Short mmCIF file of C-alpha atoms and ligand atoms in Angstrom, two decimals:
data_model
loop_
_atom_site.label_atom_id
_atom_site.label_comp_id
_atom_site.label_asym_id
_atom_site.label_seq_id
_atom_site.Cartn_x
_atom_site.Cartn_y
_atom_site.Cartn_z
CA UNK A 1 -45.08 -16.58 43.04
CA UNK A 2 -47.35 -15.63 45.94
CA UNK A 3 -47.01 -16.03 49.70
CA UNK A 4 -49.66 -18.77 49.56
CA UNK A 5 -47.05 -20.99 47.88
CA UNK A 6 -45.11 -21.21 51.15
CA UNK A 7 -48.10 -22.79 52.91
CA UNK A 8 -47.57 -20.69 55.98
CA UNK A 9 -49.68 -21.22 59.06
CA UNK A 10 -53.07 -19.52 58.41
CA UNK A 11 -52.56 -17.12 61.32
CA UNK A 12 -49.31 -15.95 59.79
CA UNK A 13 -50.85 -15.73 56.32
CA UNK A 14 -53.55 -13.52 57.81
CA UNK A 15 -50.93 -11.08 59.10
CA UNK A 16 -49.18 -11.10 55.71
CA UNK A 17 -52.50 -10.30 54.00
CA UNK A 18 -53.22 -7.53 56.49
CA UNK A 19 -49.80 -6.00 55.80
CA UNK A 20 -50.64 -5.93 52.10
CA UNK A 21 -47.73 -8.10 50.99
CA UNK A 22 -48.90 -10.08 47.98
CA UNK A 23 -45.74 -11.31 46.31
CA UNK A 24 -42.49 -12.30 47.96
CA UNK A 25 -39.44 -10.24 46.98
CA UNK A 26 -36.53 -12.04 45.25
CA UNK A 27 -34.63 -12.48 48.52
CA UNK A 28 -37.76 -13.89 50.16
CA UNK A 29 -38.36 -16.29 47.27
CA UNK A 30 -34.86 -17.66 47.55
CA UNK A 31 -34.33 -17.66 51.29
CA UNK A 32 -37.67 -18.73 52.78
CA UNK A 33 -37.71 -22.30 51.37
CA UNK A 34 -34.22 -23.00 52.78
CA UNK A 35 -35.14 -21.68 56.20
CA UNK A 36 -38.32 -23.78 56.20
CA UNK A 37 -36.21 -26.83 55.33
CA UNK A 38 -34.04 -26.18 58.37
CA UNK A 39 -30.84 -25.38 56.48
CA UNK A 40 -28.10 -23.07 57.70
CA UNK A 41 -27.82 -20.11 55.39
CA UNK A 42 -25.50 -17.31 54.42
CA UNK A 43 -27.15 -14.59 52.35
CA UNK A 44 -25.77 -11.42 50.89
CA UNK A 45 -28.70 -9.04 50.81
CA UNK A 46 -28.96 -5.34 51.48
CA UNK A 47 -31.49 -3.44 53.51
CA UNK A 48 -34.52 -2.62 51.40
CA UNK A 49 -34.71 -6.01 49.69
CA UNK A 50 -37.25 -7.40 52.15
CA UNK A 51 -34.65 -9.41 54.04
CA UNK A 52 -36.26 -8.85 57.45
CA UNK A 53 -39.43 -10.64 56.39
CA UNK A 54 -37.26 -13.23 54.62
CA UNK A 55 -36.12 -14.52 58.00
CA UNK A 56 -38.96 -13.41 60.30
CA UNK A 57 -41.78 -15.08 58.37
CA UNK A 58 -40.30 -18.61 58.29
CA UNK A 59 -39.17 -18.26 61.92
CA UNK A 60 -42.69 -17.29 63.02
CA UNK A 61 -44.10 -20.20 61.00
CA UNK A 62 -41.70 -22.66 62.63
CA UNK A 63 -42.41 -21.36 66.11
CA UNK A 64 -46.13 -21.72 65.44
CA UNK A 65 -45.99 -25.20 63.98
CA UNK A 66 -43.02 -27.10 65.40
CA UNK A 67 -42.83 -28.41 68.96
CA UNK A 68 -41.05 -25.82 71.09
CA UNK A 69 -40.00 -25.42 74.69
CA UNK A 70 -42.50 -22.89 76.02
CA UNK A 71 -40.22 -21.77 78.81
CA UNK A 72 -37.35 -20.77 76.57
CA UNK A 73 -36.35 -18.21 73.99
CA UNK A 74 -36.70 -19.87 70.60
CA UNK A 75 -34.92 -17.47 68.29
CA UNK A 76 -32.14 -14.98 68.88
CA UNK A 77 -31.48 -12.24 66.33
CA UNK A 78 -28.22 -10.35 66.85
CA UNK A 79 -27.96 -6.94 65.16
CA UNK A 80 -25.41 -4.12 65.20
CA UNK A 81 -27.54 -1.17 66.32
CA UNK A 82 -30.46 -0.21 68.53
CA UNK A 83 -32.25 1.29 65.55
CA UNK A 84 -32.16 -1.98 63.68
CA UNK A 85 -33.28 -3.89 66.78
CA UNK A 86 -36.30 -1.60 67.13
CA UNK A 87 -37.08 -1.78 63.43
CA UNK A 88 -37.03 -5.59 63.39
CA UNK A 89 -39.11 -5.78 66.52
CA UNK A 90 -41.69 -3.48 64.96
CA UNK A 91 -41.70 -5.60 61.80
CA UNK A 92 -42.27 -8.62 64.04
CA UNK A 93 -45.23 -6.89 65.66
CA UNK A 94 -46.84 -6.59 62.22
CA UNK A 95 -45.92 -10.02 60.90
CA UNK A 96 -46.89 -11.82 64.07
CA UNK A 97 -50.01 -9.80 64.72
CA UNK A 98 -52.55 -12.57 64.24
CA UNK A 99 -50.34 -15.15 65.93
CA UNK A 100 -49.31 -15.41 69.56
CA UNK A 101 -45.61 -15.33 68.79
CA UNK A 102 -44.07 -12.43 70.63
CA UNK A 103 -40.69 -10.82 70.79
CA UNK A 104 -38.67 -8.19 72.51
CA UNK A 105 -35.86 -5.88 71.49
CA UNK A 106 -32.96 -5.88 73.94
CA UNK A 107 -30.63 -3.05 73.12
CA UNK A 108 -29.40 -1.20 76.13
CA UNK A 109 -29.61 2.42 77.11
CA UNK A 110 -32.71 3.48 78.98
CA UNK A 111 -33.22 3.19 82.69
CA UNK A 112 -33.46 0.42 85.26
CA UNK A 113 -37.14 -0.13 84.49
CA UNK A 114 -36.32 -1.09 80.94
CA UNK A 115 -33.58 -3.41 82.09
CA UNK A 116 -36.16 -5.11 84.32
CA UNK A 117 -38.65 -5.44 81.46
CA UNK A 118 -35.90 -7.08 79.41
CA UNK A 119 -34.86 -9.29 82.32
CA UNK A 120 -38.42 -10.55 82.80
CA UNK A 121 -38.90 -11.31 79.12
CA UNK A 122 -35.54 -13.07 78.92
CA UNK A 123 -36.12 -15.13 82.04
CA UNK A 124 -39.65 -16.23 81.10
CA UNK A 125 -38.79 -17.01 77.48
CA UNK A 126 -39.91 -14.45 74.91
CA UNK A 127 -40.27 -16.33 71.60
CA UNK A 128 -37.96 -14.08 69.61
CA UNK A 129 -35.27 -11.85 71.08
CA UNK A 130 -33.68 -9.16 68.95
CA UNK A 131 -30.54 -7.86 70.60
CA UNK A 132 -27.43 -5.77 70.26
CA UNK A 133 -24.35 -7.68 71.42
CA UNK A 134 -23.24 -5.64 74.45
CA UNK A 135 -26.61 -5.56 76.21
CA UNK A 136 -27.23 -9.23 75.55
CA UNK A 137 -23.94 -10.18 77.15
CA UNK A 138 -24.83 -8.09 80.21
CA UNK A 139 -28.01 -10.15 80.63
CA UNK A 140 -26.36 -13.47 79.82
CA UNK A 141 -23.75 -12.97 82.47
CA UNK A 142 -26.46 -12.65 85.12
CA UNK A 143 -27.52 -16.23 84.45
CA UNK A 144 -31.30 -15.90 84.12
CA UNK A 145 -31.67 -15.94 80.32
CA UNK A 146 -33.67 -19.01 79.30
CA UNK A 147 -31.89 -20.44 76.31
CA UNK A 148 -32.19 -24.20 76.77
CA UNK A 149 -34.80 -24.47 73.99
CA UNK A 150 -33.20 -22.02 71.55
CA UNK A 151 -33.36 -23.37 67.99
CA UNK A 152 -32.64 -20.46 65.68
CA UNK A 153 -29.87 -17.87 65.53
CA UNK A 154 -29.86 -14.96 63.08
CA UNK A 155 -26.96 -12.58 62.56
CA UNK A 156 -28.28 -9.56 60.67
CA UNK A 157 -26.03 -6.97 59.00
CA UNK A 158 -23.14 -9.14 60.04
CA UNK A 159 -20.61 -7.09 58.08
CA UNK A 160 -21.53 -4.00 60.08
CA UNK A 161 -21.18 -5.95 63.31
CA UNK A 162 -17.65 -6.96 62.33
CA UNK A 163 -16.82 -3.36 61.33
CA UNK A 164 -18.04 -2.23 64.74
CA UNK A 165 -15.74 -4.70 66.47
CA UNK A 166 -18.37 -7.17 67.70
CA UNK A 167 -16.58 -10.32 66.50
CA UNK A 168 -15.59 -11.38 70.02
CA UNK A 169 -18.98 -10.49 71.51
CA UNK A 170 -20.83 -12.54 68.90
CA UNK A 171 -18.73 -15.62 69.65
CA UNK A 172 -19.21 -15.04 73.37
CA UNK A 173 -23.02 -14.97 72.99
CA UNK A 174 -22.91 -18.08 70.83
CA UNK A 175 -20.99 -19.79 73.60
CA UNK A 176 -24.17 -19.60 75.73
CA UNK A 177 -26.42 -21.19 73.07
CA UNK A 178 -27.35 -24.85 72.57
CA UNK A 179 -25.18 -26.45 69.88
CA UNK A 180 -28.12 -27.90 67.96
CA UNK A 181 -29.64 -24.94 66.17
CA UNK A 182 -30.28 -23.43 62.76
CA UNK A 183 -28.00 -20.51 61.90
CA UNK A 184 -28.80 -17.73 59.43
CA UNK A 185 -26.32 -15.03 58.50
CA UNK A 186 -27.27 -11.94 56.50
CA UNK A 187 -24.72 -9.44 55.28
CA UNK A 188 -24.66 -6.75 52.59
CA UNK A 189 -21.04 -7.57 51.74
CA UNK A 190 -18.96 -10.72 52.02
CA UNK A 191 -15.39 -9.73 52.93
CA UNK A 192 -12.97 -12.57 53.79
CA UNK A 193 -13.38 -11.98 57.54
CA UNK A 194 -17.11 -12.64 57.09
CA UNK A 195 -16.40 -16.01 55.50
CA UNK A 196 -14.16 -16.80 58.42
CA UNK A 197 -16.92 -15.97 60.91
CA UNK A 198 -19.38 -18.00 58.83
CA UNK A 199 -17.04 -20.99 58.95
CA UNK A 200 -17.00 -20.81 62.74
CA UNK A 201 -20.76 -20.53 63.17
CA UNK A 202 -22.61 -22.09 60.24
CA UNK A 203 -23.01 -25.78 59.51
CA UNK A 204 -22.89 -26.68 55.80
CA UNK A 205 -24.71 -23.47 54.83
CA UNK A 206 -26.47 -22.83 51.56
CA UNK A 207 -25.41 -19.57 50.03
CA UNK A 208 -27.79 -17.05 48.50
CA UNK A 209 -26.60 -13.96 46.72
CA UNK A 210 -29.03 -11.19 45.88
CA UNK A 211 -26.78 -8.49 44.54
CA UNK A 212 -28.46 -5.38 43.19
CA UNK A 213 -26.72 -4.13 40.09
CA UNK A 214 -25.99 -0.42 40.02
CA UNK A 215 -26.77 1.83 37.04
CA UNK A 216 -23.80 3.27 35.14
CA UNK A 217 -22.47 6.49 36.68
CA UNK A 218 -22.71 8.34 33.38
CA UNK A 219 -26.53 8.32 33.41
CA UNK A 220 -27.69 11.72 34.64
CA UNK A 221 -30.52 10.97 37.04
CA UNK A 222 -33.16 13.39 38.28
CA UNK A 223 -36.65 13.26 39.76
CA UNK A 224 -39.72 15.46 40.00
CA UNK A 225 -41.93 15.29 43.07
CA UNK A 226 -45.43 15.87 41.70
CA UNK A 227 -49.14 15.22 42.12
CA UNK A 228 -50.71 12.72 39.73
CA UNK A 229 -52.71 15.50 38.06
CA UNK A 230 -49.48 17.28 37.10
CA UNK A 231 -47.81 14.30 35.48
CA UNK A 232 -49.14 14.46 31.92
CA UNK A 233 -48.36 18.17 31.56
CA UNK A 234 -44.91 17.63 33.02
CA UNK A 235 -44.08 14.76 30.65
CA UNK A 236 -45.23 16.81 27.73
CA UNK A 237 -43.07 19.72 28.97
CA UNK A 238 -40.05 17.45 29.42
CA UNK A 239 -40.40 16.02 25.94
CA UNK A 240 -40.48 19.51 24.49
CA UNK A 241 -37.72 21.05 26.59
CA UNK A 242 -35.07 18.27 26.74
CA UNK A 243 -32.88 17.60 23.73
CA UNK A 244 -32.89 13.92 22.75
CA UNK A 245 -32.64 11.65 19.79
CA UNK A 246 -34.91 8.92 21.14
CA UNK A 247 -36.97 9.06 24.30
CA UNK A 248 -38.77 6.30 26.13
CA UNK A 249 -41.46 6.81 28.76
CA UNK A 250 -42.08 3.88 31.12
CA UNK A 251 -45.42 3.28 32.87
CA UNK A 252 -46.19 0.48 35.31
CA UNK A 253 -49.44 -0.63 33.63
CA UNK A 254 -50.70 -0.89 30.08
CA UNK A 255 -53.72 1.20 31.05
CA UNK A 256 -51.48 4.13 31.91
CA UNK A 257 -49.44 3.56 28.73
CA UNK A 258 -52.63 3.85 26.69
CA UNK A 259 -53.90 6.89 28.56
CA UNK A 260 -50.59 8.73 28.43
CA UNK A 261 -50.13 7.96 24.72
CA UNK A 262 -53.60 9.33 24.04
CA UNK A 263 -52.88 12.53 25.98
CA UNK A 264 -49.47 13.09 24.40
CA UNK A 265 -50.96 12.66 20.95
CA UNK A 266 -53.60 15.19 21.91
CA UNK A 267 -50.75 17.53 22.84
CA UNK A 268 -49.47 17.07 19.25
CA UNK A 269 -46.47 14.95 20.12
CA UNK A 270 -45.63 12.10 17.78
CA UNK A 271 -45.59 9.02 19.99
CA UNK A 272 -46.13 5.28 19.76
CA UNK A 273 -47.11 2.81 22.45
CA UNK A 274 -45.90 -0.69 23.18
CA UNK A 275 -47.33 -3.21 25.66
CA UNK A 276 -48.56 -6.76 25.87
CA UNK A 277 -51.95 -6.05 24.22
CA UNK A 278 -50.20 -5.53 20.89
CA UNK A 279 -49.63 -8.49 18.57
CA UNK A 280 -46.03 -9.55 18.07
CA UNK A 281 -45.99 -8.14 14.53
CA UNK A 282 -47.36 -4.79 15.70
CA UNK A 283 -44.70 -4.61 18.38
CA UNK A 284 -41.96 -5.34 15.89
CA UNK A 285 -43.27 -2.64 13.56
CA UNK A 286 -43.34 -0.07 16.38
CA UNK A 287 -39.81 -0.99 17.41
CA UNK A 288 -38.55 -0.78 13.84
CA UNK A 289 -40.05 2.70 13.38
CA UNK A 290 -38.50 3.71 16.68
CA UNK A 291 -35.10 2.29 15.83
CA UNK A 292 -35.21 4.15 12.50
CA UNK A 293 -36.20 7.35 14.30
CA UNK A 294 -39.50 7.64 12.42
CA UNK A 295 -41.08 7.93 15.85
CA UNK A 296 -38.87 9.44 18.52
CA UNK A 297 -41.03 8.90 21.58
CA UNK A 298 -42.10 5.49 22.80
CA UNK A 299 -44.46 4.92 25.72
CA UNK A 300 -43.92 1.43 27.16
CA UNK A 301 -44.62 -0.93 30.00
CA UNK A 302 -41.84 -2.82 31.74
CA UNK A 303 -41.91 -5.45 28.98
CA UNK A 304 -39.36 -3.23 27.31
CA UNK A 305 -37.28 -2.41 30.35
CA UNK A 306 -35.04 -5.44 30.00
CA UNK A 307 -35.27 -6.36 26.36
CA UNK A 308 -34.41 -3.60 23.97
CA UNK A 309 -30.92 -2.55 23.16
CA UNK A 310 -30.97 0.60 21.06
CA UNK A 311 -27.84 2.69 21.39
CA UNK A 312 -29.35 6.07 20.59
CA UNK A 313 -31.97 6.29 23.38
CA UNK A 314 -30.79 9.27 25.39
CA UNK A 315 -33.83 10.11 27.52
CA UNK A 316 -35.73 7.76 29.82
CA UNK A 317 -38.76 9.07 31.72
CA UNK A 318 -40.32 7.02 34.47
CA UNK A 319 -43.94 8.13 34.50
CA UNK A 320 -44.22 6.35 37.83
CA UNK A 321 -41.77 4.83 40.27
CA UNK A 322 -40.87 1.28 39.20
CA UNK A 323 -41.82 -1.61 41.43
CA UNK A 324 -38.32 -2.14 42.83
CA UNK A 325 -34.69 -1.11 42.50
CA UNK A 326 -33.95 -3.84 39.99
CA UNK A 327 -36.69 -2.55 37.65
CA UNK A 328 -35.42 1.00 38.11
CA UNK A 329 -31.91 -0.03 37.11
CA UNK A 330 -33.23 -1.90 34.07
CA UNK A 331 -35.47 0.95 32.95
CA UNK A 332 -32.86 3.68 33.19
CA UNK A 333 -30.26 1.34 31.74
CA UNK A 334 -32.06 1.69 28.39
CA UNK A 335 -30.13 4.92 27.99
CA UNK A 336 -26.39 5.72 28.03
CA UNK A 337 -25.58 2.50 26.26
CA UNK A 338 -22.25 1.95 24.57
CA UNK A 339 -20.16 5.11 24.78
CA UNK A 340 -23.11 7.48 24.91
CA UNK A 341 -24.58 9.56 27.69
CA UNK A 342 -28.17 9.68 28.78
CA UNK A 343 -30.67 11.23 31.13
CA UNK A 344 -33.20 9.42 33.33
CA UNK A 345 -36.01 11.38 34.97
CA UNK A 346 -38.56 9.94 37.38
CA UNK A 347 -41.95 11.32 38.41
CA UNK A 348 -42.75 10.66 42.03
CA UNK A 349 -46.27 11.12 43.37
CA UNK A 350 -46.82 11.41 47.14
CA UNK A 351 -47.72 7.72 47.41
CA UNK A 352 -44.48 6.63 45.72
CA UNK A 353 -42.11 8.77 47.79
CA UNK A 354 -41.25 6.06 50.29
CA UNK A 355 -40.74 3.50 47.51
CA UNK A 356 -38.39 5.82 45.64
CA UNK A 357 -36.44 6.58 48.77
CA UNK A 358 -36.03 2.81 49.28
CA UNK A 359 -34.62 2.55 45.76
CA UNK A 360 -32.18 5.39 46.47
CA UNK A 361 -31.08 3.62 49.64
CA UNK A 362 -30.43 0.39 47.78
CA UNK A 363 -28.50 2.12 45.05
CA UNK A 364 -26.65 4.19 47.65
CA UNK A 365 -27.37 7.29 45.63
CA UNK A 366 -29.63 10.22 46.25
CA UNK A 367 -31.27 11.29 43.00
CA UNK A 368 -31.52 15.12 42.74
CA UNK A 369 -35.10 16.41 43.05
CA UNK A 370 -35.63 18.97 40.31
CA UNK A 371 -37.95 21.98 40.48
CA UNK A 372 -41.36 21.50 38.87
CA UNK A 373 -42.08 24.29 36.33
CA UNK A 374 -44.06 27.01 38.15
CA UNK A 375 -46.93 27.08 35.65
CA UNK A 376 -47.87 23.55 36.73
CA UNK A 377 -48.87 24.95 40.12
CA UNK A 378 -47.56 24.05 43.59
CA UNK A 379 -45.93 20.62 43.86
CA UNK A 380 -45.78 18.37 46.94
CA UNK A 381 -42.75 18.43 49.20
CA UNK A 382 -40.21 15.61 49.23
CA UNK A 383 -40.99 13.97 52.57
CA UNK A 384 -40.51 10.22 52.22
CA UNK A 385 -40.07 9.67 55.94
CA UNK A 386 -43.03 11.62 57.21
CA UNK A 387 -43.70 10.10 60.58
CA UNK A 388 -46.97 9.43 62.21
CA UNK A 389 -47.17 10.35 65.87
CA UNK A 390 -47.16 7.91 68.73
CA UNK A 391 -45.05 6.11 71.27
CA UNK A 392 -41.58 4.84 70.55
CA UNK A 393 -41.64 1.08 70.85
CA UNK A 394 -39.58 -1.70 72.25
CA UNK A 395 -41.81 -4.12 70.48
CA UNK A 396 -43.03 -5.92 73.54
CA UNK A 397 -46.06 -7.13 71.80
CA UNK A 398 -48.20 -8.21 74.71
CA UNK A 399 -47.89 -4.75 76.14
CA UNK A 400 -48.78 -3.04 72.90
CA UNK A 401 -51.80 -5.16 72.31
CA UNK A 402 -53.24 -4.29 75.63
CA UNK A 403 -52.77 -0.69 74.63
CA UNK A 404 -55.10 -1.40 71.75
CA UNK A 405 -52.58 -0.85 68.97
CA UNK A 406 -52.80 -2.14 65.46
CA UNK A 407 -49.67 -3.89 64.26
CA UNK A 408 -46.95 -1.30 64.64
CA UNK A 409 -48.80 1.97 64.27
CA UNK A 410 -46.27 4.01 66.11
CA UNK A 411 -43.20 4.42 64.04
CA UNK A 412 -41.55 4.94 60.77
CA UNK A 413 -41.04 1.30 59.89
CA UNK A 414 -44.61 0.50 60.66
CA UNK A 415 -45.91 3.49 58.74
CA UNK A 416 -45.38 1.18 55.76
CA UNK A 417 -47.47 -1.49 57.42
CA UNK A 418 -50.07 1.12 58.26
CA UNK A 419 -50.10 2.26 54.70
CA UNK A 420 -50.80 -1.30 53.59
CA UNK A 421 -53.29 -1.94 56.31
CA UNK A 422 -54.99 1.42 55.97
CA UNK A 423 -57.87 0.59 53.65
CA UNK A 424 -58.78 -2.61 55.43
CA UNK A 425 -61.33 -2.53 58.22
CA UNK A 426 -59.68 -2.90 61.62
CA UNK A 427 -60.19 -6.44 62.71
CA UNK A 428 -61.31 -7.48 66.10
CA UNK A 429 -58.30 -8.92 67.83
CA UNK A 430 -58.37 -11.20 70.81
CA UNK A 431 -55.57 -10.16 73.03
CA UNK A 432 -53.36 -12.87 74.29
CA UNK A 433 -52.11 -12.38 77.79
CA UNK A 434 -48.35 -12.07 77.76
CA UNK A 435 -46.51 -14.98 79.25
CA UNK A 436 -45.47 -12.89 82.19
CA UNK A 437 -48.40 -10.70 83.01
CA UNK A 438 -46.36 -8.57 85.38
CA UNK A 439 -44.36 -7.06 82.54
CA UNK A 440 -47.22 -4.95 81.29
P1 AMP B 501 -36.15 -4.67 54.57
O1 AMP B 501 -35.21 -4.99 53.45
O2 AMP B 501 -36.41 -5.84 55.42
O3 AMP B 501 -35.67 -3.46 55.33
O4 AMP B 501 -37.59 -4.30 53.93
C1 AMP B 501 -37.79 -3.17 53.14
C2 AMP B 501 -39.26 -2.76 53.07
O5 AMP B 501 -39.98 -3.64 52.21
C3 AMP B 501 -40.00 -2.77 54.39
O6 AMP B 501 -40.71 -1.56 54.50
C4 AMP B 501 -40.98 -3.93 54.29
O7 AMP B 501 -42.18 -3.68 54.99
C5 AMP B 501 -41.23 -4.02 52.81
N1 AMP B 501 -41.50 -5.39 52.34
C6 AMP B 501 -40.85 -6.52 52.69
N2 AMP B 501 -41.34 -7.58 52.03
C7 AMP B 501 -42.33 -7.13 51.24
C8 AMP B 501 -43.20 -7.75 50.29
N3 AMP B 501 -43.14 -9.05 50.02
N4 AMP B 501 -44.11 -6.98 49.67
C9 AMP B 501 -44.16 -5.65 49.92
N5 AMP B 501 -43.35 -4.99 50.77
C10 AMP B 501 -42.44 -5.72 51.43
#
């Protein structure tokens, strides 16, 4: 499935292309069609699954294409923390970059000037407002927040909001909103008190559950932070220095399977390869030899990550970081089957550091980074969150655009967008004057 299948407004599709998103994540595939249909929704999805885009993209599309009240806030996103408010607003900057949909994060702290910036945006009708509960109530009580045309409400990380004691505040905010609206609730967990809140707020919601399975605890996990040029030597070293009965090395493409197999054979290791270019009979023969321990090392693409069930595999090597957490769990789950133990080692090049850190976050487990053997030369440092310099943002898009920024080039969250956008030429962008020109 691609993003084109959603038939988003071309301006939105342009932003998606510029961000380098080609395929929707599982949560996006499931959630976006329901939001486009106008359904209320309750989704259990963790951070790192792409859930922010799962609600922002269809909201931007609806704001662009459906009749809206131009003097009102159209969507309100309530979140537990300032950090999340900023992060979502930065994501919105990227996703809405080629559209004129604009948003503001309203999260408290700061000085009177910031309060005034928020007040102006709220009283002139920013399209999308991302807020923490306390600060939003402070504004609402002053009476100037333009909500008459509000159509969409999102509660993000709702379980955290309940844990932080925001139940009453959420209901209070909702008391200010028009009754006719679409409600979306996202939560990593679904305790009974969440269902109770959902019953109060949502209208006949569809339920989507994107649970990430966790790998068994008994798998010993480790990772090496390396340069690409060091990988082949390291794999060869690992296969010689680790005890195992059967080992499997996963690569993300058949080209790298072929290349690695060639190099390992050159290093006098007895290996076989398996990927989609082999005929079915050839594959079966390779698997039989492997099962019978005639060959003890198999180099494979992800076609094997879900399928094979061989109890005696005790070493899994990820030659590169798998596409997502689900693939990681499936790959390393090839070992430690039945009552046995197993080891899973992953090679992380500088480009994959952020992706691996996202997988660790989803699995709620930090994988130990192991020392690279000294004779392979100096290895890169583990720095998945290396920041790029720049201003801290509130995500008031009109303001940023006049400052000549690319979509979100000033922060950690947008470093991802920058990474995607990097190779593309910077496009000429026609700045849209913000609705209230005095805010800039
Ligand atoms: P989230 O779960 O919303 O915190 O998103 C996790 C990360 O995935 C963010 O850095 C997003 O920019 C990125 N992301 C979201 N959707 C996609 C996609 N379809 N393709 C590639 N990256 C994505």
